[in-house]
CSV table of C-alpha atoms in Angstrom, one decimal:
chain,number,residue,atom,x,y,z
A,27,UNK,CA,0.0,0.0,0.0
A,28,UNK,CA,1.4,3.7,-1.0
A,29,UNK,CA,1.1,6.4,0.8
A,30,UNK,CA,-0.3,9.5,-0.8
A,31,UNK,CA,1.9,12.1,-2.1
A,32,UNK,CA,4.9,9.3,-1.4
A,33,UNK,CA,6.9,8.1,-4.1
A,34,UNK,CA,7.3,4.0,-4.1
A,35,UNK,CA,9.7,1.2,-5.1
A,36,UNK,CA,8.3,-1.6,-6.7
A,37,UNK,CA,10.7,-4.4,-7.2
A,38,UNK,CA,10.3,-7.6,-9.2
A,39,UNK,CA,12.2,-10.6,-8.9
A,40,UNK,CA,14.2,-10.2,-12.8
A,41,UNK,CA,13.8,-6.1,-13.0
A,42,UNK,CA,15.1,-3.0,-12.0
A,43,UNK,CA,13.2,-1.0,-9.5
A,44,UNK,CA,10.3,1.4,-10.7
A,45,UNK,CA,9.7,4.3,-9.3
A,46,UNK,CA,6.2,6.0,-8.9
A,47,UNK,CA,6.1,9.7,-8.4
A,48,UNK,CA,3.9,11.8,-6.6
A,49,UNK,CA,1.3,13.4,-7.7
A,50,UNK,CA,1.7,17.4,-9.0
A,51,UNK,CA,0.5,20.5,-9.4
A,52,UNK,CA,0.1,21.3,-13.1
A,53,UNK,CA,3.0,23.7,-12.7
A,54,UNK,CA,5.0,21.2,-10.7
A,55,UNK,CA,4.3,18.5,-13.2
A,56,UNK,CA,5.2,21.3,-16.3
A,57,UNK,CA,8.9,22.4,-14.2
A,58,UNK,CA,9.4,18.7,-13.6
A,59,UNK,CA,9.2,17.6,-16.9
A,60,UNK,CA,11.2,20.7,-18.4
A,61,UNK,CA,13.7,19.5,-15.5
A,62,UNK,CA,14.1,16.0,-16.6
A,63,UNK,CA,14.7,17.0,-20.4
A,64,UNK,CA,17.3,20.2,-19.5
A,65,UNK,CA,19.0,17.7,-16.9
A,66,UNK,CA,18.2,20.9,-14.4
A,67,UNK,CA,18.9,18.8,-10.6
A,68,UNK,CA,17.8,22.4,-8.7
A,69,UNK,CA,14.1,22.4,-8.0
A,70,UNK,CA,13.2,25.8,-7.4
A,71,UNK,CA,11.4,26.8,-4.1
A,72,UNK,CA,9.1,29.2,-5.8
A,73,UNK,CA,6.9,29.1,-8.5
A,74,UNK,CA,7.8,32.6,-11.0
A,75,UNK,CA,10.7,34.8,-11.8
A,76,UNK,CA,8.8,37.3,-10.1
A,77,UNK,CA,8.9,36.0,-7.0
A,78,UNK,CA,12.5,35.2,-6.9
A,79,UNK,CA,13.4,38.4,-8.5
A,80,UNK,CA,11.4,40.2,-5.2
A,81,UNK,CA,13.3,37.9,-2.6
A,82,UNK,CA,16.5,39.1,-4.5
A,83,UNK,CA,15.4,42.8,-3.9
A,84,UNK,CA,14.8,42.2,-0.3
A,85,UNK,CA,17.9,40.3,0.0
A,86,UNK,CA,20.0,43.2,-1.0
A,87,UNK,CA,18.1,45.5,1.2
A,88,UNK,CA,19.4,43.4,4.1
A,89,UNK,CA,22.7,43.0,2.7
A,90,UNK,CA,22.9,47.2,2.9
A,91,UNK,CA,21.5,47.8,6.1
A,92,UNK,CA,23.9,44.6,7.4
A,93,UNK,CA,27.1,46.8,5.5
A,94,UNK,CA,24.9,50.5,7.0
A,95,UNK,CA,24.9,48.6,10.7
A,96,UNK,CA,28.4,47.4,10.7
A,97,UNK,CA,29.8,50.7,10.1
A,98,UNK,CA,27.3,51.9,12.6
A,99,UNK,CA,29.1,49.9,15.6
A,100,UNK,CA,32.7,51.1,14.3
A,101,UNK,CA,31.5,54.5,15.0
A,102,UNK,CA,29.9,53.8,18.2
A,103,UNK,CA,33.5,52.1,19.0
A,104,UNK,CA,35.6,54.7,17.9
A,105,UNK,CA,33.5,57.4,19.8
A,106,UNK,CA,33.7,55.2,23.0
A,107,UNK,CA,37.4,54.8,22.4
A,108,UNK,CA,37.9,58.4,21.9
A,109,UNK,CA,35.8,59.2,25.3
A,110,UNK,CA,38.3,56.7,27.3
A,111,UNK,CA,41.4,58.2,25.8
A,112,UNK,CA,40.4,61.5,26.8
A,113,UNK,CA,39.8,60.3,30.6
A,114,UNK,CA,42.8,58.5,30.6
A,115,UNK,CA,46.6,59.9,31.3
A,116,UNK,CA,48.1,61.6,28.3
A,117,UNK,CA,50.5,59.0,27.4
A,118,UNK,CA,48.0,57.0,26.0
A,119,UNK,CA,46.3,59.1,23.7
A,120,UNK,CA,48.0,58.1,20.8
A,121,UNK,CA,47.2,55.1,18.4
A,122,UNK,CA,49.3,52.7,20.4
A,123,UNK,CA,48.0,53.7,23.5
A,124,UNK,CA,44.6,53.6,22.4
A,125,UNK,CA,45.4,50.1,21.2
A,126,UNK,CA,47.1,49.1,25.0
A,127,UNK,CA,43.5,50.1,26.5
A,128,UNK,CA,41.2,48.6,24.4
A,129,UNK,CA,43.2,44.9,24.8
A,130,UNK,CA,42.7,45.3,28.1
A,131,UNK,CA,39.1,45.3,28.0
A,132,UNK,CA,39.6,42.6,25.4
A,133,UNK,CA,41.4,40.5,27.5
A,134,UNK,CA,38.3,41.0,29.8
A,135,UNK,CA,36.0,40.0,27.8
A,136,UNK,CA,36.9,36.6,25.6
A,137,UNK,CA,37.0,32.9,26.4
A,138,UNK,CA,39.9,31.6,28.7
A,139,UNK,CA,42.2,28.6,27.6
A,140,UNK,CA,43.2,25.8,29.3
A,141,UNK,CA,46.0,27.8,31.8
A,142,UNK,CA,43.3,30.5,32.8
A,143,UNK,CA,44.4,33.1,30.3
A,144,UNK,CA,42.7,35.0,28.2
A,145,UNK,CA,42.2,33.0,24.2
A,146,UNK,CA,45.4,34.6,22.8
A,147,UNK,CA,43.7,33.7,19.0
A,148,UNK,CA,39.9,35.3,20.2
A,149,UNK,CA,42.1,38.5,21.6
A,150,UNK,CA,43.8,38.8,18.1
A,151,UNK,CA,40.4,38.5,16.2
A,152,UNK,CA,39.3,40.9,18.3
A,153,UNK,CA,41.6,43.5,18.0
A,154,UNK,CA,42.2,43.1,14.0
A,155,UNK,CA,38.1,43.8,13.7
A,156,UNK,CA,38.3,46.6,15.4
A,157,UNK,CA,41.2,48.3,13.9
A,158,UNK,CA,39.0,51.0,11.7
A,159,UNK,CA,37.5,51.8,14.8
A,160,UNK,CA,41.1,52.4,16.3
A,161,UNK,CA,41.6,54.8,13.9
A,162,UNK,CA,38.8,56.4,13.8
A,163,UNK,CA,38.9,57.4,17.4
A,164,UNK,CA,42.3,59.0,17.0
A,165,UNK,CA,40.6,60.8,14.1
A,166,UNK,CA,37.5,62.1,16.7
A,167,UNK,CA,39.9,63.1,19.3
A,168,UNK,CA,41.5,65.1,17.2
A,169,UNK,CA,38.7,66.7,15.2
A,170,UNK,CA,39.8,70.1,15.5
A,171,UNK,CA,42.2,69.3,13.0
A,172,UNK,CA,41.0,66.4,11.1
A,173,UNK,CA,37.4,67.7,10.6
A,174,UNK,CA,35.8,64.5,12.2
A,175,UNK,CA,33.4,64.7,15.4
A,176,UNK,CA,31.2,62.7,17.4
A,177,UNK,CA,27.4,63.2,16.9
A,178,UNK,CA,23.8,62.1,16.4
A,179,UNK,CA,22.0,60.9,13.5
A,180,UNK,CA,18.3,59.6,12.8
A,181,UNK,CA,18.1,56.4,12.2
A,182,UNK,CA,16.4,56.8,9.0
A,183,UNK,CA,17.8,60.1,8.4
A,184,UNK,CA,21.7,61.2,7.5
A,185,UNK,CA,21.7,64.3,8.8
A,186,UNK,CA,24.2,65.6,12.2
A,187,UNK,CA,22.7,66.3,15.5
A,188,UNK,CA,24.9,67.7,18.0
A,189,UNK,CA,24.9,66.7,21.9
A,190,UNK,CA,23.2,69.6,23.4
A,191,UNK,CA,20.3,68.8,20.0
A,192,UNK,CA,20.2,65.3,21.3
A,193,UNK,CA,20.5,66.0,25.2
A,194,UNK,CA,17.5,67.9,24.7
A,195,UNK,CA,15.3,65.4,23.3
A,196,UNK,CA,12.5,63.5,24.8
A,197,UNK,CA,13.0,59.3,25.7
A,198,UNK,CA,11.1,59.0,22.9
A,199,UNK,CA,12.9,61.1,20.0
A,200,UNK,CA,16.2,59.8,21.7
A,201,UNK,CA,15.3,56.2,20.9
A,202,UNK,CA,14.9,57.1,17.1
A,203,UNK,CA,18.9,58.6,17.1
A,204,UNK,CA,21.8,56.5,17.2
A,205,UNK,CA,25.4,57.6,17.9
A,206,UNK,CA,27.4,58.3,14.9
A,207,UNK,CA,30.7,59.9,13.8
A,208,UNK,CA,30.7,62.8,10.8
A,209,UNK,CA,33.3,64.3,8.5
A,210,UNK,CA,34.1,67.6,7.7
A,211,UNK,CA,36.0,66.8,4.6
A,212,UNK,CA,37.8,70.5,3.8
A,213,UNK,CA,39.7,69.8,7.0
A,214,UNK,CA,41.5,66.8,5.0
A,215,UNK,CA,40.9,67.2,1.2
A,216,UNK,CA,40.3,71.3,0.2
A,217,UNK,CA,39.2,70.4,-2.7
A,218,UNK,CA,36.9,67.7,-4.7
A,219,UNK,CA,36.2,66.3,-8.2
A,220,UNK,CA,32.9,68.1,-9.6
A,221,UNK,CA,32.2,67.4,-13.3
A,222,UNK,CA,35.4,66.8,-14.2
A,223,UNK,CA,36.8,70.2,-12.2
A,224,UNK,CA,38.3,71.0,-8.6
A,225,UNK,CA,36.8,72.9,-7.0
A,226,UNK,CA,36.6,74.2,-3.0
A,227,UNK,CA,35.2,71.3,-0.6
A,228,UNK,CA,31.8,72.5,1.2
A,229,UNK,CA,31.8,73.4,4.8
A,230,UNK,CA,29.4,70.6,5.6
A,231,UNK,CA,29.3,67.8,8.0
A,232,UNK,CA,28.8,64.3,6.3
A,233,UNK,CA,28.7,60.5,7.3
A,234,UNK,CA,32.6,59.3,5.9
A,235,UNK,CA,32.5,56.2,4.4
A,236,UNK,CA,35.4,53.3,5.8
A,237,UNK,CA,37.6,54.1,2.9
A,238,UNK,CA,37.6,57.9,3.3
A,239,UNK,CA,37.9,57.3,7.1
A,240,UNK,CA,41.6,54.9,6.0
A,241,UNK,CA,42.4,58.3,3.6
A,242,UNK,CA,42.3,60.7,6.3
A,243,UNK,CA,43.9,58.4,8.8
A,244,UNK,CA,46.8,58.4,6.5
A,245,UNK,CA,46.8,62.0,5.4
A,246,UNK,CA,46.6,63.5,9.3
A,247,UNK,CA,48.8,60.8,11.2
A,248,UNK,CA,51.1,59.2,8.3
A,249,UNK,CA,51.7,63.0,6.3
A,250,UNK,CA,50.6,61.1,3.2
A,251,UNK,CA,51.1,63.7,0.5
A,252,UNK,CA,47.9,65.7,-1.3
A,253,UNK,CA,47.5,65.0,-5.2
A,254,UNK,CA,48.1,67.9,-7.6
A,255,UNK,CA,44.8,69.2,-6.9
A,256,UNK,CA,44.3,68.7,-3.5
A,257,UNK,CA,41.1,66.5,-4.0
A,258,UNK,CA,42.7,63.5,-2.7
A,259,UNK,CA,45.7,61.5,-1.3
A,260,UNK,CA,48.9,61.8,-4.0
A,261,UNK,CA,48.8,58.4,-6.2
A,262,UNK,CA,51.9,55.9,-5.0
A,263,UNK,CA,55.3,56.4,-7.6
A,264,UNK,CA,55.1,53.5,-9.8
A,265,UNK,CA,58.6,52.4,-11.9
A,266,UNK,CA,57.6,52.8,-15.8
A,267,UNK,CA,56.5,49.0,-15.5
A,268,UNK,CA,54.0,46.9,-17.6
A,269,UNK,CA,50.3,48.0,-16.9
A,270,UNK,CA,50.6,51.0,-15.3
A,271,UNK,CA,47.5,53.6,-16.3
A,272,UNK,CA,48.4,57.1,-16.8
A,273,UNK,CA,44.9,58.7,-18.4
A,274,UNK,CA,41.3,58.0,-18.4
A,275,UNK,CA,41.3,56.7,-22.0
A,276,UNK,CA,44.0,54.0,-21.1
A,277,UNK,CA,41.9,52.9,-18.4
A,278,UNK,CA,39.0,52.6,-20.3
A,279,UNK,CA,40.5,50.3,-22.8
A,280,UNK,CA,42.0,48.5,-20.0
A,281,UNK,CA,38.5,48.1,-18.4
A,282,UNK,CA,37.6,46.9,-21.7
A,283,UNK,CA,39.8,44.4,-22.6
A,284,UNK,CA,39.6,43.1,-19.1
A,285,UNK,CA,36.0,42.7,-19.9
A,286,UNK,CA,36.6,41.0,-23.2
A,287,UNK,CA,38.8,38.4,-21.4
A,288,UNK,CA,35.9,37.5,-18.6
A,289,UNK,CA,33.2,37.0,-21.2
A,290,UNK,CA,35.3,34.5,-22.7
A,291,UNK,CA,35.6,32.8,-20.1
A,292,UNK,CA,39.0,32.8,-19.4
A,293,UNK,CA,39.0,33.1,-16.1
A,294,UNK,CA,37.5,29.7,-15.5
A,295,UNK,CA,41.2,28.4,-16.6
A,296,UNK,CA,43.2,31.3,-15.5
A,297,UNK,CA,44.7,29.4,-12.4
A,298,UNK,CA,45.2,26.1,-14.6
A,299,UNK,CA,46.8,27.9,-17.0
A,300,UNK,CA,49.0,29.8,-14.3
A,301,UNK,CA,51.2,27.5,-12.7
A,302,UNK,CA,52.9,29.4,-10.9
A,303,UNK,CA,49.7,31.1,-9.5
A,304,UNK,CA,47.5,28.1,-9.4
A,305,UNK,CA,47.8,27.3,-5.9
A,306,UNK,CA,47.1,30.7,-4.3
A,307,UNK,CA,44.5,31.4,-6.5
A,308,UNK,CA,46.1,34.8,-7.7
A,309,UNK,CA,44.2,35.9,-10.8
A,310,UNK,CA,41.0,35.5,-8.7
A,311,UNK,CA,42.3,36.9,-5.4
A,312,UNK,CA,43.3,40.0,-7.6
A,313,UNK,CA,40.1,40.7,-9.6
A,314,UNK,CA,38.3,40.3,-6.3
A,315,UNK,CA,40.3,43.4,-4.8
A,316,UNK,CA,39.7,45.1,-8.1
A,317,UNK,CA,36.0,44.7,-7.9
A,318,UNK,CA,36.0,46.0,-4.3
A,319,UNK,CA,38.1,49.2,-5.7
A,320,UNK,CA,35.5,49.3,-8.0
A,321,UNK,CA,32.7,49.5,-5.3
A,322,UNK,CA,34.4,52.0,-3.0
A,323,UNK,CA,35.4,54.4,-5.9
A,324,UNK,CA,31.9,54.3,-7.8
A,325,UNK,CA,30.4,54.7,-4.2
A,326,UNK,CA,32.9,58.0,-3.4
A,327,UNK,CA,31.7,59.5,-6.8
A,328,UNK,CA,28.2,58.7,-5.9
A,329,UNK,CA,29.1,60.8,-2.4
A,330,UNK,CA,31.0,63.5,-4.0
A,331,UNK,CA,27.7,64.1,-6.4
A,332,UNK,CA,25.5,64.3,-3.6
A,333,UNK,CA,27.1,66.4,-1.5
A,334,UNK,CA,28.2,68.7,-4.9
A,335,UNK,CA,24.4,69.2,-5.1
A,336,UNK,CA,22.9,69.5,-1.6
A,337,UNK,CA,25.6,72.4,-1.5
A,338,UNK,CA,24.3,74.2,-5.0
A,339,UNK,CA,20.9,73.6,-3.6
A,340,UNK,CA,22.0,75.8,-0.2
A,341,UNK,CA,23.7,78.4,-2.5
């Protein structure tokens, strides 16, 4: 006897086992079949293009706010780290000793091994996640010169709120702010890229992304040098070696050819073809970090834009 909705084995004595499906929807039955002829093994878990196309979209919503919360709690950090270094003796307000205190609450606060001490491998973890938020304190506590200070913002909104703003507020209207860190950035770059043109960096108080935070660690506590224009950190000095891009038409037919090479597939054989590079996995480690250069750049230009036109809209 079958149960319903089961699929079943029969077996005879001189032939293979048959096996009896269960019974479909007509759209089950039609994927099924289409399935069997394509060799598709993936059964889909919904039933239209629509439907996966709107779990993609919500998907991606929660992949931003996950990337919008995690560089909320490396600005809480880095205001917290900035309020202890300002408490504490003035030999450790510098990036090491901002380092020394925050181990020690690190120590305090991860697994112990076997000899009672603190998980030397959790510490390390620890400590290399929080490095941006290192930084970025030593950047707050020194905002008078590097343009960046601790503040409130909606949580649906991007605009500052100061303390006494925020001290004022009611429980309620408090609850809808979270603590976050913004950038002057004419304290660091004077000018910026509008249109093609430099021209003078507003006055104005914006969220800094991670990679802009990195730039203006480097420019105010490493002297990195400004570029020709002043709307940015001075490129490295490359030797006159093999793929180095010196215009925006050279990297545009650079992009290009790159592009030709994926779409024929040749990165699918790139490491077999590499011997040398096969076992690290090079060509795809290195296309990886260009694709993430990619991201931060187009998402600077996208920042540069908007804050170009909330300032010609104040004007």
């Amino acid at each position: 006897m079958f149960s319903i909705g089961c699929a079943a084995c029969l077996r005879t004595r001189s032939a293979a086992p048959i096996m009896i499906e269960p019974a479909k929807e007509g759209w089950q039955r039609q994927y099924f079949d289409t399935m069997k002829r394509n060799k598709i093994m993936y059964v889909s878990t919904v039933k239209t293009t629509n439907e996966a196309t709107n779990a993609i979209r919500a998907s991606l919503k929660n992949l931003k706010a996950t990337e919008q919360q995690k560089s909320r709690i490396v600005s809480t950090l880095a205001i917290s780290l900035a309020d202890l270094i300002s408490l504490s003796a003035p030999e450790m307000r510098s990036l090491e000793g901002c380092k020394g205190l925050l181990k020690d609450i690190v120590k305090g606060c991860v697994a112990q091994d076997e000899t009672g001490k603190p998980d030397n491998g959790e510490v390390q973890r620890l400590m290399s996640s929080a490095g941006d938020a290192i930084k970025l304190a030593m950047l707050v506590f020194n905002g008078d010169t590097t343009g960046f200070v601790a503040g409130y913002v909606r949580n649906d909104g991007a605009e500052y709120v100061d303390a006494a703003t925020y001290n004022g507020m009611t429980k309620e209207q408090k609850a809808r702010h979270s603590a976050e860190v913004f950038w002057n950035m004419s304290k660091t770059f004077p000018k910026m890229k509008m249109a093609g043109a430099a021209v003078p960096t507003p006055d104005a108080r914006t969220m800094p992304t991670v990679a802009e935070m990195g730039k203006a660690y480097k420019r105010h506590f490493e002297n990195a040098p400004l570029n020709s224009d002043q709307t940015g950190l001075e490129a490295p000095k490359r030797d006159n070696a093999e793929g180095v891009i010196n215009t925006p038409t050279e990297a545009r037919k650079t992009a290009l050819a790159l592009i030709h090479w994926l779409k024929d597939g040749n990165l699918l054989v790139a490491e077999e073809a590499d011997k040398a590079k096969k076992v690290d996995g090079a060509t795809l480690k290195r296309l990886t970090e260009l694709a993430q250069q990619i991201d931060l750049s187009v998402e600077e230009n996208a920042k540069a834009t908007r804050v170009a036109d909330a300032d010609e809209k104040a004007a």
